[in-house]
Coordinates of C-alpha atoms and ligand atoms in Angstrom, one line a residue:
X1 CA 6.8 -146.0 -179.6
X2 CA 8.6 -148.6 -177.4
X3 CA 12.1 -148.4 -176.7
X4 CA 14.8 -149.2 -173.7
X5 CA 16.1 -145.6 -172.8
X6 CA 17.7 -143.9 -169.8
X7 CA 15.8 -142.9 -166.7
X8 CA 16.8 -139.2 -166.2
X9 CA 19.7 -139.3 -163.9
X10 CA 19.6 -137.4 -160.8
X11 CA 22.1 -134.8 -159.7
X12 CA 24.7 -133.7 -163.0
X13 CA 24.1 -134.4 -166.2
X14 CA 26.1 -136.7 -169.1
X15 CA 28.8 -135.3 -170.8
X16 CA 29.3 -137.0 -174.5
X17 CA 31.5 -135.9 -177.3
X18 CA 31.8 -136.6 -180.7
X19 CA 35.0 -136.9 -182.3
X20 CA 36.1 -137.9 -186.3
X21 CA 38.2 -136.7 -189.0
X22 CA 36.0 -134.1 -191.7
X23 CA 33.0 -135.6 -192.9
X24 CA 32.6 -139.0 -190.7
X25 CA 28.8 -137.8 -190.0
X26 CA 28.9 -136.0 -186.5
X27 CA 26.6 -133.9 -187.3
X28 CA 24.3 -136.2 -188.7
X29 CA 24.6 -138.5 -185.8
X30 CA 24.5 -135.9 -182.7
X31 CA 21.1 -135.3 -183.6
X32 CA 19.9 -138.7 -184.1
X33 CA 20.6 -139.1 -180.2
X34 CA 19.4 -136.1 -178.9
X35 CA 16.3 -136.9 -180.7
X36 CA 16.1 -140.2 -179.1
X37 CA 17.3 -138.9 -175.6
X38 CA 14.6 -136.1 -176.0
X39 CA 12.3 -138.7 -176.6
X40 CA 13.2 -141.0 -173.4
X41 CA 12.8 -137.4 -171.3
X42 CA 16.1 -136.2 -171.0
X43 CA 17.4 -132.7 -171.0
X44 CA 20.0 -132.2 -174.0
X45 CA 21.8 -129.7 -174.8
X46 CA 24.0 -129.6 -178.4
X47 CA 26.5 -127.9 -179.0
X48 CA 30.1 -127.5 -180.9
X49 CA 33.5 -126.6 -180.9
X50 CA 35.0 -124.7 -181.7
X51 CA 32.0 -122.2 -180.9
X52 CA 29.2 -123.3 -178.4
X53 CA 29.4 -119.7 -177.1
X54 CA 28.8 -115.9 -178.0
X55 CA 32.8 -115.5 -177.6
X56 CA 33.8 -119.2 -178.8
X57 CA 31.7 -118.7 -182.1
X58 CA 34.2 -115.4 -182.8
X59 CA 37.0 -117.5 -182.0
X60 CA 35.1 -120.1 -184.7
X61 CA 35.4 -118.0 -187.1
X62 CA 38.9 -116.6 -186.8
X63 CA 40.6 -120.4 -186.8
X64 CA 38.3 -121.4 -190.1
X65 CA 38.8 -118.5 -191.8
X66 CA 42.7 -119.7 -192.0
X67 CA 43.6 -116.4 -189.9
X68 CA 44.6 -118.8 -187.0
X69 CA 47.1 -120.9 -189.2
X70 CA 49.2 -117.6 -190.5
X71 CA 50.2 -116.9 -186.6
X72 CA 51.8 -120.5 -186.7
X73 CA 50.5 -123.7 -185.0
X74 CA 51.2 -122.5 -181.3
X75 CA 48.9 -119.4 -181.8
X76 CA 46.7 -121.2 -183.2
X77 CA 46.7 -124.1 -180.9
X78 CA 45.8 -121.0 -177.8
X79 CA 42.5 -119.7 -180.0
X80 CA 41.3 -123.0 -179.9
X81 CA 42.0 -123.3 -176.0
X82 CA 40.5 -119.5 -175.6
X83 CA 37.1 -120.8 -177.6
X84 CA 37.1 -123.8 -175.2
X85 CA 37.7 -121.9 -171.9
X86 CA 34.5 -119.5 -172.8
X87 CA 32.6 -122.4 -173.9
X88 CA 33.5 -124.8 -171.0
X89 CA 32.7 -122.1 -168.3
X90 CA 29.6 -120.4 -170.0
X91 CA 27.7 -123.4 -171.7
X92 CA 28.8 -126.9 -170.7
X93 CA 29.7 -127.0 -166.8
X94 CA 26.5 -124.9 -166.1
X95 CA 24.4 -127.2 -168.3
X96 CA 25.5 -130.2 -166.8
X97 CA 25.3 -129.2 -163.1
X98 CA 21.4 -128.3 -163.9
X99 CA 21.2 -132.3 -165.2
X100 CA 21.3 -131.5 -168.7
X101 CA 23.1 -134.4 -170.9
X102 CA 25.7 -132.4 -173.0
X103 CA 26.4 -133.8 -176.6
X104 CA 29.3 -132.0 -178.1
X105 CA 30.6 -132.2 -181.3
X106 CA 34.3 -132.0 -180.9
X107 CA 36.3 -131.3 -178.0
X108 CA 39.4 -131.7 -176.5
X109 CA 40.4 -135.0 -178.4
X110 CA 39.9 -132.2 -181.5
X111 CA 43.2 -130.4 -180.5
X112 CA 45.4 -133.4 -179.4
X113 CA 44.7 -134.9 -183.0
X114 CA 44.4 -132.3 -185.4
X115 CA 47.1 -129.8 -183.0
X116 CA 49.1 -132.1 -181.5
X117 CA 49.8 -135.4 -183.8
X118 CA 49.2 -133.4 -187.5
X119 CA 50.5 -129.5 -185.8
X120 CA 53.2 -131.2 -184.1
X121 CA 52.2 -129.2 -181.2
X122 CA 54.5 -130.4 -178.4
X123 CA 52.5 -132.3 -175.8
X124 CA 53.5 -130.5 -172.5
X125 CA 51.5 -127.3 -173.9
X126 CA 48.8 -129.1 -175.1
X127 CA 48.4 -130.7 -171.4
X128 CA 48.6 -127.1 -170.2
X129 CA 46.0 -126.1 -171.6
X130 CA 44.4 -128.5 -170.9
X131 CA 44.4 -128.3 -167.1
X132 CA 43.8 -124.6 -168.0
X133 CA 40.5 -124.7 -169.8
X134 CA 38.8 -127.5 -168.9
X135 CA 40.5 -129.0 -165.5
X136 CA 39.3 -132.4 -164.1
X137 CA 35.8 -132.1 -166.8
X138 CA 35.9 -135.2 -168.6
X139 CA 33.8 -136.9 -171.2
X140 CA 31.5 -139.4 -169.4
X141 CA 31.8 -140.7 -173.4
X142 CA 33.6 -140.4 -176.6
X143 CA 31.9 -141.7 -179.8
X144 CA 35.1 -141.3 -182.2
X145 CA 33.6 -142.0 -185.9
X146 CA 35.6 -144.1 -188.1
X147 CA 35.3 -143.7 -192.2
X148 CA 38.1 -144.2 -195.1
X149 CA 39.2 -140.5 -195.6
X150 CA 38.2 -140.5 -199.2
X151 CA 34.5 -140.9 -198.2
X152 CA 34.7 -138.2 -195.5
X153 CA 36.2 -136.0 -197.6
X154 CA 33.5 -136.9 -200.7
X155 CA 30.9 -136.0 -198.2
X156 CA 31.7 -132.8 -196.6
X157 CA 32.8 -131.8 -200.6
X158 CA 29.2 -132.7 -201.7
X159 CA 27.4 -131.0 -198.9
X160 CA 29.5 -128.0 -199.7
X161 CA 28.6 -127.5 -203.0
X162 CA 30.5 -124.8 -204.7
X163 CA 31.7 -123.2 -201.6
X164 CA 35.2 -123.1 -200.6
X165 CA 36.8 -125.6 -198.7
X166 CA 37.6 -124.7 -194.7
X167 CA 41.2 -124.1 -193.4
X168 CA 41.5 -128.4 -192.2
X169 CA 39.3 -129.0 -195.5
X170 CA 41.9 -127.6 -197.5
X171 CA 44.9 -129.6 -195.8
X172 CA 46.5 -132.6 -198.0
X173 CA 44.8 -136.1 -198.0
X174 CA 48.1 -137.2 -195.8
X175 CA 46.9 -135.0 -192.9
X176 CA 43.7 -136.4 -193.5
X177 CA 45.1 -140.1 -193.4
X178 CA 47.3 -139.3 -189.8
X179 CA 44.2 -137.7 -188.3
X180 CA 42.7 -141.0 -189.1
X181 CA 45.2 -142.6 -187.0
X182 CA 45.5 -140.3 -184.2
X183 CA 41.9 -140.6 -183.6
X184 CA 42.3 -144.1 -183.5
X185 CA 45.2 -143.8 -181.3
X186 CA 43.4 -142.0 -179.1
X187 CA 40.7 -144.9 -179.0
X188 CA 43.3 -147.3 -178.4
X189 CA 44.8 -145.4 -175.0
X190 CA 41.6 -144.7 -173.3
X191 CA 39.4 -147.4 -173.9
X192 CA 37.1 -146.7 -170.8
X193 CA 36.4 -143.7 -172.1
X194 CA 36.6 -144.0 -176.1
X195 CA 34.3 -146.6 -178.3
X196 CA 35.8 -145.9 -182.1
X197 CA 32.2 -146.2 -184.2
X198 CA 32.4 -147.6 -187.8
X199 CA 31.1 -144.9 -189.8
X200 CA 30.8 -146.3 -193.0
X201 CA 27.2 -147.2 -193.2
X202 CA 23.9 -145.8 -194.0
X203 CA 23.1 -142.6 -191.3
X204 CA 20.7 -145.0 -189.7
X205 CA 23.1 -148.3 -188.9
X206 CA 25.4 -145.7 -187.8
X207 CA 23.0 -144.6 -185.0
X208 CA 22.3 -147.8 -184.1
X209 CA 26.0 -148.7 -183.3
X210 CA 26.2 -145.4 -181.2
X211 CA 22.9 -146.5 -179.2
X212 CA 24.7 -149.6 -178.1
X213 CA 27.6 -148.4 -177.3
X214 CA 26.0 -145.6 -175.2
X215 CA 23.5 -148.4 -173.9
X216 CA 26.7 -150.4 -172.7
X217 CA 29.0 -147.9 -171.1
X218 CA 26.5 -145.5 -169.6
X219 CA 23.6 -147.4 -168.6
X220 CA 25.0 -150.8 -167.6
X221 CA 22.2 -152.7 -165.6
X222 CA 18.9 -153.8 -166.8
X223 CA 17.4 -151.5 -163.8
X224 CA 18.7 -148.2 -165.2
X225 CA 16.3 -148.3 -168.5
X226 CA 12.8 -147.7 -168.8
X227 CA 10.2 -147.7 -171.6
X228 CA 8.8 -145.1 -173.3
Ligands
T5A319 N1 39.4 -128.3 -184.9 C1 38.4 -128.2 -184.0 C2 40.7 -128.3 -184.5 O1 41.6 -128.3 -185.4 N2 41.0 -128.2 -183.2 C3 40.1 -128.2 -182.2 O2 40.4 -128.2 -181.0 C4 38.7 -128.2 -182.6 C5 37.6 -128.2 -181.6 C6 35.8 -127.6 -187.3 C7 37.2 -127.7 -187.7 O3 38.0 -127.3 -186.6 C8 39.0 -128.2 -186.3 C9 38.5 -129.5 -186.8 C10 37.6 -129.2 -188.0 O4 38.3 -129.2 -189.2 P1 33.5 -127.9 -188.6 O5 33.0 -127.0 -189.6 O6 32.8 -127.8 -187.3 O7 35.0 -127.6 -188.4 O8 33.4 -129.3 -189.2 P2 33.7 -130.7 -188.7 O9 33.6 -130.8 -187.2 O10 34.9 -131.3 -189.3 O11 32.5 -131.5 -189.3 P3 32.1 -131.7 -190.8 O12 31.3 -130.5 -191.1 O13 33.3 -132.0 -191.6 O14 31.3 -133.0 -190.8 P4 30.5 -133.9 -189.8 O15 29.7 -133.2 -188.8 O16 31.4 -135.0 -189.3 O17 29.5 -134.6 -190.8 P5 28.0 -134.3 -191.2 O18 27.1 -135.0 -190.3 O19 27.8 -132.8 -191.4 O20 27.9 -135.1 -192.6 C11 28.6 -134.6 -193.7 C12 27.8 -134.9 -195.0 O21 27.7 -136.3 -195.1 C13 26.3 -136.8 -195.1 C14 25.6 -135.6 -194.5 O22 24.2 -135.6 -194.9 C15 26.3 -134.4 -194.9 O23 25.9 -134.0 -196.2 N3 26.3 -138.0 -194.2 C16 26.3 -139.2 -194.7 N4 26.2 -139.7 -196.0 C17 26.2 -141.0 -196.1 N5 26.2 -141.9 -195.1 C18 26.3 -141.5 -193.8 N6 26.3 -142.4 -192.8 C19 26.3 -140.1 -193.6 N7 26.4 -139.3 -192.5 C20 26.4 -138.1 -192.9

């Protein structure tokens, strides 16, 4: 195979999140590119929130079990920010001081839409915790997937089959409709950082948007690819 891909970067490694309301495909399409930056050498670690960690996965399963929501959107708000301290500390810094790219399905972004604009979850703690758990660490990259929220939803039902919907699963399709437009609020306010990725297509187009977009704003000169 033939392909422009990125030279393995000295010194600390890429940090790229995935963001989207239920269903978009982040799943789908965070292994699509690790596959392909396996395949141009790199060193990837994937990885999730909330979870990502021994302690972050118990966490995981206390806020999607719907225990989280009954101590009101505040307590819930901190389980999410406990999950991401562990993870933060204990899988993502270390992996990306090593070198290792860091593709991360959900992140911060996660709690300022689904928290902050649908939880009404008052900014000032949000930024608090914020500084707490994760400090000046930044995505290098957020791909924020974009899909109608009747798709989204049609797609996570049908890959659930008969199980039972998840604690945000659950929520009304009008949460589902302002998560839509927080995430593409959050696209809009920090461009440098944020490309919103049309999601409705076939797995494969999907990637290839995501490619370019990572081709564009992480590897910017002709020098920094090589062929494989
Ligand atoms: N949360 C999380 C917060 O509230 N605050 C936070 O701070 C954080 C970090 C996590 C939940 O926690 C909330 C948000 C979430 O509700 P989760 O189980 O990890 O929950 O689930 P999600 O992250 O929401 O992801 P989903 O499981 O809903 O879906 P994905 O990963 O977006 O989609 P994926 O890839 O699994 O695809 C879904 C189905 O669609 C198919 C796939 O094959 C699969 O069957 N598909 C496509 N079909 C057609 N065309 C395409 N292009 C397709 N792409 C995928």
């Amino acid at each position: 195979m033939s392909e422009s891909a990125p030279q393995r970067p000295s010194g600390r490694g890429r940090f790229i999140t995935f963001e989207g309301g239920e269903g978009t495909g982040k799943s789908t399409q965070i292994k699509k590119l690790a596959d392909r930056l396996t395949a141009a050498k790199l060193r990837i670690r994937v990885t999730r929130e909330p979870g990502g960690s021994p302690g972050a996965e118990i966490m995981r399963h206390l806020v999607l079990s719907g225990m989280g929501k009954l101590l009101g959107p505040e307590a819930e708000t901190l389980l999410f920010a406990a999950a991401r301290d562990d993870h933060v500390r204990t899988v993502i810094q270390p992996a990306l001081s090593q070198g290792v790219w860091v593709l991360c399905d959900r992140f911060a972004d996660s709690t300022r839409a689904y928290q902050g604009s649908l939880g009404q979850v008052p900014d000032g703690l949000i930024n608090a915790m914020q500084r707490v758990t994760i400090g000046d660490l930044k995505p290098d990259l957020t791909i924020i997937l974009d899909l109608p929220v009747e798709i989204g939803l049609q797609r996570a039902a049908a890959r659930r089959g008969s199980g039972t919907p998840d604690r945000f699963e659950a929520e009304k399709l009008s949460f589902h409709q302002g998560l839509r437009e927080a995430y593409r609020k959050i696209a809009a306010e920090d461009p440098a950082r944020c490309v919103l990725i049309d999601a409705n297509s076939d797995p494969d187009t999907v990637a290839a948007r995501i490619w370019t977009a990572l081709r564009e704003r992480l590897l910017p000169t002709p020098a920094s690819v090589v062929s494989v």
